[in-house]
PDB file of C-alpha atoms in Angstrom:
ATOM      1  CA  MET A   1      21.709 -23.979  25.921  1.00  0.00           C
ATOM      2  CA  ILE A   2      20.231 -24.439  22.493  1.00  0.00           C
ATOM      3  CA  ARG A   3      22.097 -23.034  19.523  1.00  0.00           C
ATOM      4  CA  GLU A   4      20.015 -22.145  16.479  1.00  0.00           C
ATOM      5  CA  ILE A   5      21.351 -21.958  12.931  1.00  0.00           C
ATOM      6  CA  ASP A   6      20.614 -18.566  11.372  1.00  0.00           C
ATOM      7  CA  PHE A   7      17.452 -18.801   9.273  1.00  0.00           C
ATOM      8  CA  LEU A   8      19.210 -17.096   6.340  1.00  0.00           C
ATOM      9  CA  LEU A   9      22.089 -19.603   6.556  1.00  0.00           C
ATOM     10  CA  GLU A  10      24.561 -16.747   6.729  1.00  0.00           C
ATOM     11  CA  VAL A  11      28.245 -17.644   6.729  1.00  0.00           C
ATOM     12  CA  ASP A  12      31.111 -15.796   8.397  1.00  0.00           C
ATOM     13  CA  ALA A  13      34.828 -16.540   8.778  1.00  0.00           C
ATOM     14  CA  PHE A  14      34.044 -19.334  11.274  1.00  0.00           C
ATOM     15  CA  GLY A  15      31.361 -21.078   9.222  1.00  0.00           C
ATOM     16  CA  ILE A  16      27.564 -20.992   9.449  1.00  0.00           C
ATOM     17  CA  VAL A  17      26.296 -18.296  11.813  1.00  0.00           C
ATOM     18  CA  VAL A  18      24.543 -19.678  14.909  1.00  0.00           C
ATOM     19  CA  HIS A  19      22.609 -17.884  17.643  1.00  0.00           C
ATOM     20  CA  ASP A  20      22.584 -18.760  21.326  1.00  0.00           C
ATOM     21  CA  ASP A  21      18.872 -18.141  21.744  1.00  0.00           C
ATOM     22  CA  THR A  22      15.654 -20.066  21.504  1.00  0.00           C
ATOM     23  CA  ALA A  23      13.743 -20.991  18.395  1.00  0.00           C
ATOM     24  CA  ASN A  24      11.138 -18.317  19.210  1.00  0.00           C
ATOM     25  CA  ALA A  25      13.654 -15.507  18.775  1.00  0.00           C
ATOM     26  CA  ASN A  26      14.846 -16.998  15.495  1.00  0.00           C
ATOM     27  CA  ASN A  27      11.223 -17.351  14.327  1.00  0.00           C
ATOM     28  CA  VAL A  28      10.563 -13.683  15.152  1.00  0.00           C
ATOM     29  CA  ARG A  29      13.635 -12.580  13.184  1.00  0.00           C
ATOM     30  CA  GLU A  30      12.526 -14.702  10.239  1.00  0.00           C
ATOM     31  CA  TRP A  31       8.984 -13.330  10.428  1.00  0.00           C
ATOM     32  CA  LEU A  32      10.249  -9.722  10.513  1.00  0.00           C
ATOM     33  CA  SER A  33      12.350 -10.297   7.390  1.00  0.00           C
ATOM     34  CA  THR A  34       9.555 -12.015   5.407  1.00  0.00           C
ATOM     35  CA  PRO A  35       6.907  -9.879   3.690  1.00  0.00           C
ATOM     36  CA  GLN A  36       3.476 -11.421   3.412  1.00  0.00           C
ATOM     37  CA  GLY A  37       3.028 -13.522   0.268  1.00  0.00           C
ATOM     38  CA  LYS A  38       6.670 -14.647  -0.005  1.00  0.00           C
ATOM     39  CA  VAL A  39       6.336 -18.134   1.552  1.00  0.00           C
ATOM     40  CA  TYR A  40       5.251 -20.823  -0.895  1.00  0.00           C
ATOM     41  CA  GLY A  41       2.080 -22.566   0.262  1.00  0.00           C
ATOM     42  CA  ARG A  42       1.429 -20.008   3.020  1.00  0.00           C
ATOM     43  CA  PRO A  43       0.527 -16.736   1.278  1.00  0.00           C
ATOM     44  CA  SER A  44      -0.799 -15.072   4.441  1.00  0.00           C
ATOM     45  CA  TRP A  45       2.367 -15.771   6.485  1.00  0.00           C
ATOM     46  CA  GLY A  46       4.668 -12.816   7.114  1.00  0.00           C
ATOM     47  CA  HIS A  47       4.513  -9.129   7.947  1.00  0.00           C
ATOM     48  CA  GLU A  48       2.498  -6.403   6.251  1.00  0.00           C
ATOM     49  CA  LEU A  49       5.009  -3.608   6.854  1.00  0.00           C
ATOM     50  CA  GLU A  50       5.251  -2.690   3.159  1.00  0.00           C
ATOM     51  CA  ARG A  51       2.097  -0.605   3.596  1.00  0.00           C
ATOM     52  CA  TYR A  52       4.066   1.863   5.746  1.00  0.00           C
ATOM     53  CA  LYS A  53       6.922   2.224   3.250  1.00  0.00           C
ATOM     54  CA  HIS A  54       5.930   5.684   2.006  1.00  0.00           C
ATOM     55  CA  GLU A  55       4.594   7.100   5.262  1.00  0.00           C
ATOM     56  CA  PRO A  56       6.515   9.929   6.962  1.00  0.00           C
ATOM     57  CA  ALA A  57       9.205   8.428   9.199  1.00  0.00           C
ATOM     58  CA  SER A  58       8.829  11.087  11.873  1.00  0.00           C
ATOM     59  CA  SER A  59       5.197  10.297  12.622  1.00  0.00           C
ATOM     60  CA  GLU A  60       4.400   8.756  16.009  1.00  0.00           C
ATOM     61  CA  VAL A  61       1.103   7.502  14.565  1.00  0.00           C
ATOM     62  CA  VAL A  62       2.983   5.436  11.967  1.00  0.00           C
ATOM     63  CA  ALA A  63       5.234   3.953  14.670  1.00  0.00           C
ATOM     64  CA  VAL A  64       2.212   2.913  16.748  1.00  0.00           C
ATOM     65  CA  ASN A  65       0.514   1.435  13.664  1.00  0.00           C
ATOM     66  CA  ILE A  66       3.660  -0.576  12.907  1.00  0.00           C
ATOM     67  CA  GLU A  67       3.665  -1.909  16.480  1.00  0.00           C
ATOM     68  CA  PHE A  68       0.015  -2.974  16.197  1.00  0.00           C
ATOM     69  CA  SER A  69       0.629  -4.549  12.795  1.00  0.00           C
ATOM     70  CA  ILE A  70       3.527  -6.592  14.214  1.00  0.00           C
ATOM     71  CA  ILE A  71       1.508  -7.712  17.245  1.00  0.00           C
ATOM     72  CA  LYS A  72      -1.487  -8.685  15.113  1.00  0.00           C
ATOM     73  CA  GLY A  73       0.579 -10.492  12.468  1.00  0.00           C
ATOM     74  CA  MET A  74       2.786 -12.359  14.909  1.00  0.00           C
ATOM     75  CA  GLY A  75      -0.291 -13.392  16.878  1.00  0.00           C
ATOM     76  CA  ARG A  76      -1.694 -14.906  13.688  1.00  0.00           C
ATOM     77  CA  ASP A  77       1.505 -16.513  12.361  1.00  0.00           C
ATOM     78  CA  LEU A  78       3.491 -17.285  15.539  1.00  0.00           C
ATOM     79  CA  PRO A  79       0.886 -18.193  18.169  1.00  0.00           C
ATOM     80  CA  ASN A  80       3.513 -19.743  20.492  1.00  0.00           C
ATOM     81  CA  VAL A  81       5.451 -16.469  20.776  1.00  0.00           C
ATOM     82  CA  THR A  82       4.488 -14.122  23.607  1.00  0.00           C
ATOM     83  CA  ILE A  83       5.505 -10.475  23.328  1.00  0.00           C
ATOM     84  CA  ASN A  84       6.074  -8.705  26.647  1.00  0.00           C
ATOM     85  CA  ALA A  85       7.014  -5.333  25.147  1.00  0.00           C
ATOM     86  CA  ILE A  86       7.411  -3.718  21.756  1.00  0.00           C
ATOM     87  CA  ASN A  87       8.812  -0.338  20.767  1.00  0.00           C
ATOM     88  CA  CYS A  88       9.004   1.195  17.310  1.00  0.00           C
ATOM     89  CA  GLU A  89      10.676   4.509  16.560  1.00  0.00           C
ATOM     90  CA  PRO A  90      12.223   6.223  13.524  1.00  0.00           C
ATOM     91  CA  HIS A  91      15.767   5.040  12.847  1.00  0.00           C
ATOM     92  CA  ALA A  92      18.459   7.438  14.068  1.00  0.00           C
ATOM     93  CA  THR A  93      20.415   7.687  10.807  1.00  0.00           C
ATOM     94  CA  GLU A  94      18.432   6.009   8.016  1.00  0.00           C
ATOM     95  CA  ILE A  95      15.499   7.881   6.535  1.00  0.00           C
ATOM     96  CA  ASP A  96      12.303   5.867   5.913  1.00  0.00           C
ATOM     97  CA  LEU A  97      13.362   3.086   8.294  1.00  0.00           C
ATOM     98  CA  TYR A  98      12.189   2.233  11.791  1.00  0.00           C
ATOM     99  CA  SER A  99      14.001   0.563  14.677  1.00  0.00           C
ATOM    100  CA  VAL A 100      11.860  -2.121  16.276  1.00  0.00           C
ATOM    101  CA  THR A 101      12.653  -3.625  19.675  1.00  0.00           C
ATOM    102  CA  ILE A 102      10.688  -6.677  20.807  1.00  0.00           C
ATOM    103  CA  VAL A 103      11.001  -8.223  24.260  1.00  0.00           C
ATOM    104  CA  LEU A 104       9.811 -11.830  24.408  1.00  0.00           C
ATOM    105  CA  LYS A 105       8.347 -13.642  27.415  1.00  0.00           C
ATOM    106  CA  SER A 106      11.677 -15.423  27.902  1.00  0.00           C
ATOM    107  CA  GLY A 107      13.388 -12.037  28.324  1.00  0.00           C
ATOM    108  CA  GLU A 108      15.114 -12.144  24.954  1.00  0.00           C
ATOM    109  CA  ILE A 109      15.441  -8.783  23.239  1.00  0.00           C
ATOM    110  CA  ILE A 110      15.218  -8.630  19.465  1.00  0.00           C
ATOM    111  CA  GLN A 111      16.253  -5.436  17.682  1.00  0.00           C
ATOM    112  CA  GLU A 112      15.605  -5.117  13.980  1.00  0.00           C
ATOM    113  CA  VAL A 113      15.432  -2.334  11.423  1.00  0.00           C
ATOM    114  CA  VAL A 114      12.354  -2.442   9.202  1.00  0.00           C
TER     115      VAL A 114
END
């Protein structure tokens, strides 16, 4: 099993946080936390989810557009990552946030709030 160091280099009581998943899952987490234009030398790398910031959180159309934006952007920036399933829905408790679940080809499930 490969252990990946957290891309944010987070530290807990036991030291640097590591994940027991593949590099693809770590790359997806990093991509989801990086808005486009924030990586030096690669201005087109990252997500474009800021455009949905002021859209109504209860709209199914917005959730579907977020899913398509993630699929398109990850296809451009992470060509080695294969998405088997994606689901986006309004967050249960936080207004203006969405819960995104991505299932990778390897079977790994990534859940993030965007």
